[in-house]
mmCIF file of C-alpha atoms in Angstrom:
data_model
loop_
_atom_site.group_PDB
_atom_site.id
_atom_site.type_symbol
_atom_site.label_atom_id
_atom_site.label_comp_id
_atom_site.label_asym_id
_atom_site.label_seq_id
_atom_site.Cartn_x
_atom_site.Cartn_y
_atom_site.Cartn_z
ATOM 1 C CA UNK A 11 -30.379 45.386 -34.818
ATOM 2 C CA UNK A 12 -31.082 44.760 -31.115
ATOM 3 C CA UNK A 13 -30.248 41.406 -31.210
ATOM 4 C CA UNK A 14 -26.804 41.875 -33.017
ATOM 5 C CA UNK A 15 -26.247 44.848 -30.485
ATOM 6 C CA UNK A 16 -27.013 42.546 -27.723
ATOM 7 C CA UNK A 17 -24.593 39.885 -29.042
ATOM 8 C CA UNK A 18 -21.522 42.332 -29.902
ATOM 9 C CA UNK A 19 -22.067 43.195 -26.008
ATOM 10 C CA UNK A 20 -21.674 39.933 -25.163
ATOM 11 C CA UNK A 21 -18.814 39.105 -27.239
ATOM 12 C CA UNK A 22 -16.926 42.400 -26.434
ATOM 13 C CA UNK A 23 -17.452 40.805 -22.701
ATOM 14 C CA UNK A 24 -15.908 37.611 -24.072
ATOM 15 C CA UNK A 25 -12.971 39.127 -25.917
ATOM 16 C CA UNK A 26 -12.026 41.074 -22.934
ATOM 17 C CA UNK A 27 -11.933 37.844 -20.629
ATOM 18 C CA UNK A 28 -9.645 36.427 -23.299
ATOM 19 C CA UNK A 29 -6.731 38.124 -21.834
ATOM 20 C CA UNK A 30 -7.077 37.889 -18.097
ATOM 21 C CA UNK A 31 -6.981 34.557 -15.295
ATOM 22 C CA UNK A 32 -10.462 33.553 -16.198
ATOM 23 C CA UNK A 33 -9.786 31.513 -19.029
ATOM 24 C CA UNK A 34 -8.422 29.194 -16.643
ATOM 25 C CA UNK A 35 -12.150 27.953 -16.190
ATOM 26 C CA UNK A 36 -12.696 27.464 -19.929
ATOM 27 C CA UNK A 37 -12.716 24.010 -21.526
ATOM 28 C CA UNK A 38 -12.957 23.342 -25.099
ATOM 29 C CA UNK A 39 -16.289 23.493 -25.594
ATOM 30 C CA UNK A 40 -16.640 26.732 -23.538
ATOM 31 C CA UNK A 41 -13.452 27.281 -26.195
ATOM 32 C CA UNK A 42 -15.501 26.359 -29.280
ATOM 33 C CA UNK A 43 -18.919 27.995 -28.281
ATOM 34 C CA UNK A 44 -16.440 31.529 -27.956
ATOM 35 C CA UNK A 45 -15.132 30.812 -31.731
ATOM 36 C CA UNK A 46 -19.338 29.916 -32.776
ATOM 37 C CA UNK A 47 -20.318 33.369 -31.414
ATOM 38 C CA UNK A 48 -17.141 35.274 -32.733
ATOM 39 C CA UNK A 49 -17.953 33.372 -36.098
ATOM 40 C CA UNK A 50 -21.233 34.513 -36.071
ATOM 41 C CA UNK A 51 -20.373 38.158 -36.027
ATOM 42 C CA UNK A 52 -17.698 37.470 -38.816
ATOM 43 C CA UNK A 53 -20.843 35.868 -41.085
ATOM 44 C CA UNK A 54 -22.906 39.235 -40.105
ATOM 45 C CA UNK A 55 -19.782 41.349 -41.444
ATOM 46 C CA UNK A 56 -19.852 38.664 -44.408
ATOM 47 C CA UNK A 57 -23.400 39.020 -45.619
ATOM 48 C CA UNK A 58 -23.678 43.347 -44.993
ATOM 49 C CA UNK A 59 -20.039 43.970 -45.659
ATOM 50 C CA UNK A 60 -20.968 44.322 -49.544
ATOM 51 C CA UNK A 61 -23.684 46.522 -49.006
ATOM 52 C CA UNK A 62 -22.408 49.714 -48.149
ATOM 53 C CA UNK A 63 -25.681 51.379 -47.230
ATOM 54 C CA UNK A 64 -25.988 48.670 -44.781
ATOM 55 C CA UNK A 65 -22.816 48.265 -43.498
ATOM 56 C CA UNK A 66 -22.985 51.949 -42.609
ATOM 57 C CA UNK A 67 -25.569 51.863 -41.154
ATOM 58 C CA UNK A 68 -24.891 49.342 -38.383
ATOM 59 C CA UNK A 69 -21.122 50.444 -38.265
ATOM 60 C CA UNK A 70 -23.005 54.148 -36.800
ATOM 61 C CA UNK A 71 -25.028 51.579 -34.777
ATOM 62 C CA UNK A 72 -23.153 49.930 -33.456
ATOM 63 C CA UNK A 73 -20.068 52.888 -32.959
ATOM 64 C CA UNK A 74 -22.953 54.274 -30.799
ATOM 65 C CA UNK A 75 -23.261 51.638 -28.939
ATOM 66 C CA UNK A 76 -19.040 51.454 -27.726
ATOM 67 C CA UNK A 77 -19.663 54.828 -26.844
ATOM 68 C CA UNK A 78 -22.942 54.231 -24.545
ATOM 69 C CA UNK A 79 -21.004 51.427 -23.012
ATOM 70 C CA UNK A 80 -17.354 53.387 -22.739
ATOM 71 C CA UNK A 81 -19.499 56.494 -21.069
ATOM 72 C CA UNK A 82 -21.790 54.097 -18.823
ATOM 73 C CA UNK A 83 -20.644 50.398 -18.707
ATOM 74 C CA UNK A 84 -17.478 47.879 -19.588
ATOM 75 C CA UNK A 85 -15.074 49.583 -21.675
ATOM 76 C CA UNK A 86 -15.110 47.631 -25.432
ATOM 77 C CA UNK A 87 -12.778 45.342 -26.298
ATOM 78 C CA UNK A 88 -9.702 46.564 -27.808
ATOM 79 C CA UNK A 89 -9.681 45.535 -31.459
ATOM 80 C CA UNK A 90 -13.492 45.991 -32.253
ATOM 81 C CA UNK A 91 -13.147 49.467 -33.204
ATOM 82 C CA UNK A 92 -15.503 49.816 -36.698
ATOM 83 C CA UNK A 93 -17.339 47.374 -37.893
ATOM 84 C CA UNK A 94 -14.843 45.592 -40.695
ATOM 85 C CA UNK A 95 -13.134 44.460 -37.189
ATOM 86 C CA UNK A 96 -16.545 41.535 -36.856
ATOM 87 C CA UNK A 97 -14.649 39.957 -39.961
ATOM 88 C CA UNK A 98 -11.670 39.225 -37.769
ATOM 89 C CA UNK A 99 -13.362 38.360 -34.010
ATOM 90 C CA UNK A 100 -12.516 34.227 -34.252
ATOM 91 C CA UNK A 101 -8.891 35.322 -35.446
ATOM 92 C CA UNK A 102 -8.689 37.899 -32.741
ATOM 93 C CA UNK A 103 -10.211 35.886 -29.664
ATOM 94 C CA UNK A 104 -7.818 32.634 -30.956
ATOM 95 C CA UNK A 105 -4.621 34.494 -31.272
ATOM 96 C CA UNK A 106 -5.332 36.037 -27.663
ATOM 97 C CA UNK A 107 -5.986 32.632 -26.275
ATOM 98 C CA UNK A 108 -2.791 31.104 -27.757
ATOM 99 C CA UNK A 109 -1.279 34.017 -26.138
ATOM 100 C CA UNK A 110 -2.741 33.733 -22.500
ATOM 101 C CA UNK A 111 -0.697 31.642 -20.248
ATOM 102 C CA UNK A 112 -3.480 31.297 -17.795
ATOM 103 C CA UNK A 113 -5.557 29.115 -20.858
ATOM 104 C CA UNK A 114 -5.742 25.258 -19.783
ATOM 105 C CA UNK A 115 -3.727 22.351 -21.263
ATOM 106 C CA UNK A 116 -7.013 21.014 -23.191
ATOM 107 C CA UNK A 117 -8.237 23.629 -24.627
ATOM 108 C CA UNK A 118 -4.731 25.170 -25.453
ATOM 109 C CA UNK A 119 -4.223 21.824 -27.527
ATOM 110 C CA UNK A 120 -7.712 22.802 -29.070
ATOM 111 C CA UNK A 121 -6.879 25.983 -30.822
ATOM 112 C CA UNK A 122 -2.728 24.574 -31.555
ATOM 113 C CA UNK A 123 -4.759 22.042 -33.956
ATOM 114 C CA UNK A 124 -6.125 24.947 -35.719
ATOM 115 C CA UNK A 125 -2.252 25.915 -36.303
ATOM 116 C CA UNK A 126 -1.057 21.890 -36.391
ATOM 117 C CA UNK A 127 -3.794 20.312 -38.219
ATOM 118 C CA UNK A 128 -4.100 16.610 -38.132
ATOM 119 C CA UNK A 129 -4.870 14.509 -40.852
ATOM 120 C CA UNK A 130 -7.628 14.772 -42.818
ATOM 121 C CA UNK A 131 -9.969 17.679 -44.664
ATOM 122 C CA UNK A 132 -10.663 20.120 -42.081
ATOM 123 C CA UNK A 133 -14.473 21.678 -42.059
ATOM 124 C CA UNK A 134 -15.447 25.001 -44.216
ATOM 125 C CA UNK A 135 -14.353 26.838 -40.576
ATOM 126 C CA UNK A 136 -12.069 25.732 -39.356
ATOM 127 C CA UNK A 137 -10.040 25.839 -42.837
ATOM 128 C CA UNK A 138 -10.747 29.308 -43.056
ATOM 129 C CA UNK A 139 -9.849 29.814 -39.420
ATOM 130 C CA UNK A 140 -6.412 28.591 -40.113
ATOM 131 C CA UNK A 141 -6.253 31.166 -43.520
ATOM 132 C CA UNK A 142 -7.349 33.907 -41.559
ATOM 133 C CA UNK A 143 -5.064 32.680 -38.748
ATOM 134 C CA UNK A 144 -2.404 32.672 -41.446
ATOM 135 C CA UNK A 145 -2.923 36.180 -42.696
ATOM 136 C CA UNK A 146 -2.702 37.707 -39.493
ATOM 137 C CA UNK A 147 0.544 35.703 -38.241
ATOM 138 C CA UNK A 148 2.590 38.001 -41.382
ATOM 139 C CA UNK A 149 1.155 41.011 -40.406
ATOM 140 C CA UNK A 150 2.362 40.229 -36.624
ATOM 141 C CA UNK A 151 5.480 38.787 -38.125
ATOM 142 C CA UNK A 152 5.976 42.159 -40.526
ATOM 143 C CA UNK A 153 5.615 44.685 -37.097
ATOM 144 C CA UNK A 154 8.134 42.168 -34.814
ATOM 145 C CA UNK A 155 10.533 42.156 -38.582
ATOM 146 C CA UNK A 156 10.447 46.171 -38.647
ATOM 147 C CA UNK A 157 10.845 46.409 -34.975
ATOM 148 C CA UNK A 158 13.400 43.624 -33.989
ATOM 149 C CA UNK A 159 15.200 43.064 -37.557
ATOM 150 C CA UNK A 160 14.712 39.668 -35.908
ATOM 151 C CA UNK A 161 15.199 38.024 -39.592
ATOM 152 C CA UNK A 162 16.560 40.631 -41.811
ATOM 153 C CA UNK A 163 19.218 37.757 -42.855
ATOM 154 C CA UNK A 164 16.213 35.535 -43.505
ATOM 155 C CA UNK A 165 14.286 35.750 -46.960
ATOM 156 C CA UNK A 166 12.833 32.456 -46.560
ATOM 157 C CA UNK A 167 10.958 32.677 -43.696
ATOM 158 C CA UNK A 168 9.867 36.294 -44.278
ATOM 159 C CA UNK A 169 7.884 35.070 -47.089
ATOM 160 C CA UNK A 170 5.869 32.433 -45.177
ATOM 161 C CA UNK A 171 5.948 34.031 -41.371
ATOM 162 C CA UNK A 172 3.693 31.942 -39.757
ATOM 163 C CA UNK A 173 6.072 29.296 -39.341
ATOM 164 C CA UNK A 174 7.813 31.712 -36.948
ATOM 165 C CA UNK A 175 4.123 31.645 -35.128
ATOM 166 C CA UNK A 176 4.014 28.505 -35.013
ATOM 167 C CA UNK A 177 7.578 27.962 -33.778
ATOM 168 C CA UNK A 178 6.422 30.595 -30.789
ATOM 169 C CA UNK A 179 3.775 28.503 -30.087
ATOM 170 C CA UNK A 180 5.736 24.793 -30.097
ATOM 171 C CA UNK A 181 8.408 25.958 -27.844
ATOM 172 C CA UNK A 182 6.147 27.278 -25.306
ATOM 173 C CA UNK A 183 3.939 24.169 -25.700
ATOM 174 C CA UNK A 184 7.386 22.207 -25.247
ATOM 175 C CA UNK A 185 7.997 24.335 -22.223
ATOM 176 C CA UNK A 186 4.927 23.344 -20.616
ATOM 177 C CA UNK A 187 4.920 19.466 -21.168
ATOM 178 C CA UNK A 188 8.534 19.164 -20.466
ATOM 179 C CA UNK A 189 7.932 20.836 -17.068
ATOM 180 C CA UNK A 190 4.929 18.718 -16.229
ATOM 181 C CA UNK A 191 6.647 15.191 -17.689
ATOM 182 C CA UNK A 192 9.525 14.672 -18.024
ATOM 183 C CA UNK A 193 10.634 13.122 -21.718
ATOM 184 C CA UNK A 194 7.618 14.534 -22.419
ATOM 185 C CA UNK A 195 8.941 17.252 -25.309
ATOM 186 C CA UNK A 196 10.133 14.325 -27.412
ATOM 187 C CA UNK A 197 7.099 12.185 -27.217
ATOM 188 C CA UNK A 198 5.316 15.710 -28.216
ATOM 189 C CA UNK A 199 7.401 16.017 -31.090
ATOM 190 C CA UNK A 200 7.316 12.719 -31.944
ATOM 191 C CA UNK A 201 3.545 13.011 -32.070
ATOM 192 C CA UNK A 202 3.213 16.188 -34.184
ATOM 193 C CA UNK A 203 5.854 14.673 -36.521
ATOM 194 C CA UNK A 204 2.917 11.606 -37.081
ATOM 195 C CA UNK A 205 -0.011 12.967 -36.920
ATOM 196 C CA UNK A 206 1.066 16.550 -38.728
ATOM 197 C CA UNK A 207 1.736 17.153 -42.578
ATOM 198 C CA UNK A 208 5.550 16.688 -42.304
ATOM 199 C CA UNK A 209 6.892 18.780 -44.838
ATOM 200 C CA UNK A 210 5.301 21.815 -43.169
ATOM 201 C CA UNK A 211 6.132 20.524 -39.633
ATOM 202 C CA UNK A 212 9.859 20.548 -41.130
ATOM 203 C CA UNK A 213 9.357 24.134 -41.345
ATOM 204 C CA UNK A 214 8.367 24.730 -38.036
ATOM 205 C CA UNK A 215 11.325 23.103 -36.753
ATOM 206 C CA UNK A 216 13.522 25.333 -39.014
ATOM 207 C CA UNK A 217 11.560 28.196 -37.524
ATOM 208 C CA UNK A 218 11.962 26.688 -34.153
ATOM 209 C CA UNK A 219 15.671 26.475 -34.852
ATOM 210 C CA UNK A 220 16.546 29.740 -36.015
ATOM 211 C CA UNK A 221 14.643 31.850 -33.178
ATOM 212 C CA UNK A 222 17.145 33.682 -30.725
ATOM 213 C CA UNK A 223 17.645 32.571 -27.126
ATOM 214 C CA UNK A 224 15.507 34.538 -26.233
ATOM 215 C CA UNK A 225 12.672 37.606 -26.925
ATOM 216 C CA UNK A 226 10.687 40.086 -25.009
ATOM 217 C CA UNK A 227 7.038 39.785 -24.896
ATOM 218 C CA UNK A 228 5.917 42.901 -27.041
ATOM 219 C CA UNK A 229 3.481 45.497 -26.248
ATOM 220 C CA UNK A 230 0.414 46.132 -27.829
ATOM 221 C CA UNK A 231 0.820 45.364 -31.639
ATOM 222 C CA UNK A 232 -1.796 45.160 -34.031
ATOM 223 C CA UNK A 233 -4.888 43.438 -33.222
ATOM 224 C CA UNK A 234 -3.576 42.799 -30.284
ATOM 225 C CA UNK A 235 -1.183 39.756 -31.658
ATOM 226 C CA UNK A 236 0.771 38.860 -28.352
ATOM 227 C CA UNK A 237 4.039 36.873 -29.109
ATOM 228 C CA UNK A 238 5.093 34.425 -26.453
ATOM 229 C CA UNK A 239 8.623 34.560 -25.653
ATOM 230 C CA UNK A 240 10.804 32.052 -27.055
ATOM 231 C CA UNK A 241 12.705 29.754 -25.544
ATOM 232 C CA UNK A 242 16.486 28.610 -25.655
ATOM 233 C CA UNK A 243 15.823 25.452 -23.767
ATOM 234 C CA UNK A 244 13.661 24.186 -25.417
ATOM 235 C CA UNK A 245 15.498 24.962 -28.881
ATOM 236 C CA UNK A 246 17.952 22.634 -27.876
ATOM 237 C CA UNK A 247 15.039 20.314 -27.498
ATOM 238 C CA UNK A 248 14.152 20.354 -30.395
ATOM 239 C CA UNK A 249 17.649 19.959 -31.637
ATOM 240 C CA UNK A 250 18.348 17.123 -29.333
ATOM 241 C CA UNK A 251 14.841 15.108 -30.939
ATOM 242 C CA UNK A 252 15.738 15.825 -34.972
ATOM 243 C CA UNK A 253 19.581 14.415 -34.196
ATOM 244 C CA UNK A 254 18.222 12.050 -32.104
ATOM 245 C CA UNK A 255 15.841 10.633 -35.267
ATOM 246 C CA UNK A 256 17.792 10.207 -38.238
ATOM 247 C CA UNK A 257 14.904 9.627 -40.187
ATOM 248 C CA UNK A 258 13.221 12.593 -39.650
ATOM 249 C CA UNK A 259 16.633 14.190 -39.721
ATOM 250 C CA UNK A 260 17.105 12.697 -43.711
ATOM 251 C CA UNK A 261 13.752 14.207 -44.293
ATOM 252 C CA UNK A 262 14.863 17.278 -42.928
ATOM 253 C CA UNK A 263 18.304 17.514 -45.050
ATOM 254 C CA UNK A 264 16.300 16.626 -47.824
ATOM 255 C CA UNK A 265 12.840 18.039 -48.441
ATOM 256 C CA UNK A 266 13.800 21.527 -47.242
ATOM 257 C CA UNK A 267 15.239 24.113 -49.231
ATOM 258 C CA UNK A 268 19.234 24.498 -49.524
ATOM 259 C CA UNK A 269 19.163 28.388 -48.207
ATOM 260 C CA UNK A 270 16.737 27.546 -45.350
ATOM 261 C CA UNK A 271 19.064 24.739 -44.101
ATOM 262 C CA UNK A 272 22.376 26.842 -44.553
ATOM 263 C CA UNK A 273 20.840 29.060 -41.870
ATOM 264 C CA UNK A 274 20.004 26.594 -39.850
ATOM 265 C CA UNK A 275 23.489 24.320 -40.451
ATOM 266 C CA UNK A 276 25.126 28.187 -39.537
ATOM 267 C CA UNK A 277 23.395 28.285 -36.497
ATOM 268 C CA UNK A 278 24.109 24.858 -34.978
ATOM 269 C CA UNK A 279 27.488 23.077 -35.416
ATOM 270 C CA UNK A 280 26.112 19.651 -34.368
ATOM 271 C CA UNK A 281 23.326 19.400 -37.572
ATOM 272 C CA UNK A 282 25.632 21.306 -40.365
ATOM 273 C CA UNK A 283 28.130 17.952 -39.305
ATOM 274 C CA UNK A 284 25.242 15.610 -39.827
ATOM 275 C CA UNK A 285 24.066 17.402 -42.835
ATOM 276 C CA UNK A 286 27.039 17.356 -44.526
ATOM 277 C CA UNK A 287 27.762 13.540 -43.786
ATOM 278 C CA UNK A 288 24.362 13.233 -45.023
ATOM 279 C CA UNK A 289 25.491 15.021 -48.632
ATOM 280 C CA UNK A 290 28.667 13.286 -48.988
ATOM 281 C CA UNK A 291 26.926 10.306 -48.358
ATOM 282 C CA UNK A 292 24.380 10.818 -50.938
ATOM 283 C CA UNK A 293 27.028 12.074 -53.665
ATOM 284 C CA UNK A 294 28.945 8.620 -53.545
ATOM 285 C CA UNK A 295 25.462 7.413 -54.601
ATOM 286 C CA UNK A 296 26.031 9.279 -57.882
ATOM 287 C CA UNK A 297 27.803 7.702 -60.625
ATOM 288 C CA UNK A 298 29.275 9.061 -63.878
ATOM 289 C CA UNK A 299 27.446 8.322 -67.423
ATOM 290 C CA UNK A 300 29.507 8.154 -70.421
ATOM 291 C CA UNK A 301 26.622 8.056 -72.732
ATOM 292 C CA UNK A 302 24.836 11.318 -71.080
ATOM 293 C CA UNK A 303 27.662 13.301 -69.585
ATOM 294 C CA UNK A 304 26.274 13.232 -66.233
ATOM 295 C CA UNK A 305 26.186 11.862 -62.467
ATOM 296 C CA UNK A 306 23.215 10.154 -61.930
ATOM 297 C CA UNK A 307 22.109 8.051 -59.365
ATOM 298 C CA UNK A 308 21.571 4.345 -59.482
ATOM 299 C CA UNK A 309 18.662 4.445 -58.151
ATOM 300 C CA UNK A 310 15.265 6.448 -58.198
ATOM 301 C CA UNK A 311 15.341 8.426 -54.810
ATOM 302 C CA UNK A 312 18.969 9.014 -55.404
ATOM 303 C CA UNK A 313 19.533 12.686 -55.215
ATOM 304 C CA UNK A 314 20.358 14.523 -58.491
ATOM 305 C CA UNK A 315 23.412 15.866 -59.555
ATOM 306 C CA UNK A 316 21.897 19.319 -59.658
ATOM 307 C CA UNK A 317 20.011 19.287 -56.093
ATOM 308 C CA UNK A 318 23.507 18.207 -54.787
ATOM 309 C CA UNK A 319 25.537 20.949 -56.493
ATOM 310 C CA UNK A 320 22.772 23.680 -55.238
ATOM 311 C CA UNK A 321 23.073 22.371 -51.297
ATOM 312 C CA UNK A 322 27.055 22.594 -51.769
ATOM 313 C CA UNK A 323 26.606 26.040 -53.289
ATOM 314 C CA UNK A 324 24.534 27.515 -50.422
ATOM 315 C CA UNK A 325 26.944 25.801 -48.007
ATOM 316 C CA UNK A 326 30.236 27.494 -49.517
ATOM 317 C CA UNK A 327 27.995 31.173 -49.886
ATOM 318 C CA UNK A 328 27.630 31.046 -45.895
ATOM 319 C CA UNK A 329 30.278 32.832 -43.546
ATOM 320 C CA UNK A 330 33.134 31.145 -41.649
ATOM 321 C CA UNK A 331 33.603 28.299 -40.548
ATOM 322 C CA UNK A 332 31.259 26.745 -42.162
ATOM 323 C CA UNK A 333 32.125 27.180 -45.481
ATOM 324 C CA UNK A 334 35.894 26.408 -44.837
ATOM 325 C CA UNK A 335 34.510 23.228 -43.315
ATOM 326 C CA UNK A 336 32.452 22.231 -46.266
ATOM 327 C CA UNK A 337 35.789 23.188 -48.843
ATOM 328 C CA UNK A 338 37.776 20.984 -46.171
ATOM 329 C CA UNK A 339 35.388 17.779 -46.562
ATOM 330 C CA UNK A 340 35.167 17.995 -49.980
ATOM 331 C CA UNK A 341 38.830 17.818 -50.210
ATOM 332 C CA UNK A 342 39.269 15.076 -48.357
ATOM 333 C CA UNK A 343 36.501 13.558 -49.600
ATOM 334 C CA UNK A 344 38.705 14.054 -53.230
ATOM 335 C CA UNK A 345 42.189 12.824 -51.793
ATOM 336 C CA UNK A 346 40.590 9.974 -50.446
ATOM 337 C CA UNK A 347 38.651 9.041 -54.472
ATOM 338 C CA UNK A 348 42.486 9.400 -55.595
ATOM 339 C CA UNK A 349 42.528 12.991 -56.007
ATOM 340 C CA UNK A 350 41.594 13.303 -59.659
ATOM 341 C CA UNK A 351 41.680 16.894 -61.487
ATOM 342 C CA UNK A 352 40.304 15.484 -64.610
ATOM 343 C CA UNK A 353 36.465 15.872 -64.639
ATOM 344 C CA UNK A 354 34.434 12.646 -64.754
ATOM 345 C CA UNK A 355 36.689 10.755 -62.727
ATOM 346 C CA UNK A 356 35.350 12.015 -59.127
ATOM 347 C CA UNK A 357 32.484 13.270 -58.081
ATOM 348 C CA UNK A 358 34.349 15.585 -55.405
ATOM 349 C CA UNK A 359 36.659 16.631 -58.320
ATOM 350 C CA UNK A 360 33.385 17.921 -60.527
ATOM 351 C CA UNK A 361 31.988 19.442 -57.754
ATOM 352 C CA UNK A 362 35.120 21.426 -56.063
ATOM 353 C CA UNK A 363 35.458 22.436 -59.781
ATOM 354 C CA UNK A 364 31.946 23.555 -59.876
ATOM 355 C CA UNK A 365 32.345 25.487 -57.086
ATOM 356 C CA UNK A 366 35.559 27.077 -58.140
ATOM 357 C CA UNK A 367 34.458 30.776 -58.299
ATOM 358 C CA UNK A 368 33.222 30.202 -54.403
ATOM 359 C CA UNK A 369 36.746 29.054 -53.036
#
């Protein structure tokens, strides 16, 4: 008990550096020896947090202890205030470090990896860094939601909020290269979009999109979750980079959902133009089948009927102008096929008709 009261002093030291101008001196492997010790604590909490008699026991133990040391010595760490908080003291100290402006390049791109994993199976830890990591990004995400309403017009990213962390975290990171290099934002994107799993790196760029120009830093929130403030600038980075790739920008149209992009097409003129040349495009890939009824593509990665009818849909449900300027393209689109009104003829003719009831 001395020993784990000697090491919760310690770390309570630790945690409380987390947040000033000394992290400045940390390197990674000052970085990773911080996350050992915190994940220590977290496997004491693991192994007594079952045994109730136990876990009592040291939670009066140690209670007693924050008290000797608020009365006579360093206050405690905010956060550590019972003892289910050991089970959260690597999620705690990493989400203060992300936070802390004062943390150095290297070992800032240390704990982003935990958030923008490379390639590969990550270790038993770190995975369950990046869950835990995970779990606490909603509940920061839920307070700035109830607070802000920053995304009451956003069901998609409500359910998965720590894209919106780690949108935070890539515009400041953006910030930071683009002031020490210059081009160096898109060579950072360009890297993540290699080395990271794409589809959820999509995401991120959705979230990255769809932040306001700008948001204060909050106060204390729970657990201490800082948000960094985001970043107009560099949202029109990242902007700048996807239009600028038009393969990533096809992968983009593509692999995320329709309602997700409608949000983002609402929010910035230049994309919902490329994202609807992109649909037309991929609609006069579509060809009409007697024998089945159907459009269907002539080849495999052609994009169904039915994914194509769902993007339109979403399109023509979002407010002016851009769902006058999707009705206007697909008009044109239909004058310029010969402006059929019997079905089966044009595929701008089924789908205007499809989407009838939304005119």
């Amino acid at each position: 008990m001395e020993l784990l009261s000697q090491y919760l002093e310690r770390f309570s030291e630790v945690l409380a550096a987390s947040r000033t101008t000394h992290v400045s001196t940390w390197d990674p492997v000052t970085v990773r020896r911080a996350l050992q010790w915190a994940r220590y604590l977290r496997h004491i909490h693991k192994r007594f947090g079952r045994h109730a008699r136990i876990s009592k026991a040291l939670e009066r133990r140690l209670q007693n202890q924050w008290k000797q040391q608020g009365d006579s010595g360093p206050a405690p760490a905010p956060g550590l205030a019972n003892f289910q908080a050991l089970g959260l003291c690597d999620q705690l100290l990493s989400l203060r470090l992300l936070a802390n402006p004062a943390l150095g390049d290297a070992s800032f791109h240390y704990l982003l990896q935990q958030l923008f994993p490379g390639p590969g199976v990550p270790d038993a830890e770190e995975s369950s860094l990046q869950g835990s990591l995970a779990r606490l990004a909603r509940r920061r995400a839920a307070i700035h939601m109830l607070r802000f309403n920053a995304y009451g017009e956003n069901p998609v990213l409500q359910e998965d909020s720590l894209m919106k962390t780690q949108a935070e975290l890539l515009l400041r990171r953006l910030q930071e290269v683009g002031e020490a290099e210059a081009g160096g934002s898109g060579r950072l994107l360009s890297s993540l979009w290699e080395r990271s799993p794409q589809n959820n790196f999509l995401k991120v760029v959705a979230a990255a999109l769809l932040l306001p120009p700008s948001s204060p830093r909050h106060q204390e929130e729970e657990l201490e979750l800082g948000s960094p403030k985001t970043l107009g600038e560099e949202g029109q980075e990242v902007l700048r980079w996807l239009l600028g790739r038009s393969d990533v920008m096809v992968a983009f149209c593509r692999s995320l959902p329709a309602g997700l992009l409608t949000l983002v097409a609402g929010r910035h003129p230049e994309l919902s133009r490329v994202y609807l040349r992109l649909l037309t495009d991929w609609g006069r890939q579509l060809h009409y089948s007697l024998q089945k009824g159907l459009w269907i593509g002539t080849e495999s990665q052609s994009v169904p009927w039915e994914e194509l009818l769902s993007r339109f849909q979403s399109l023509c449900q979002a407010p002016p102008p851009l769902k006058d300027e999707v009705f206007t393209a697909l008009k044109s689109c239909k004058a310029q096929d010969g402006d059929f009104e019997v079905p089966g003829l044009s595929i701008w003719t089924d789908l205007l008709l499809s989407l009838g009831s939304s005119a």
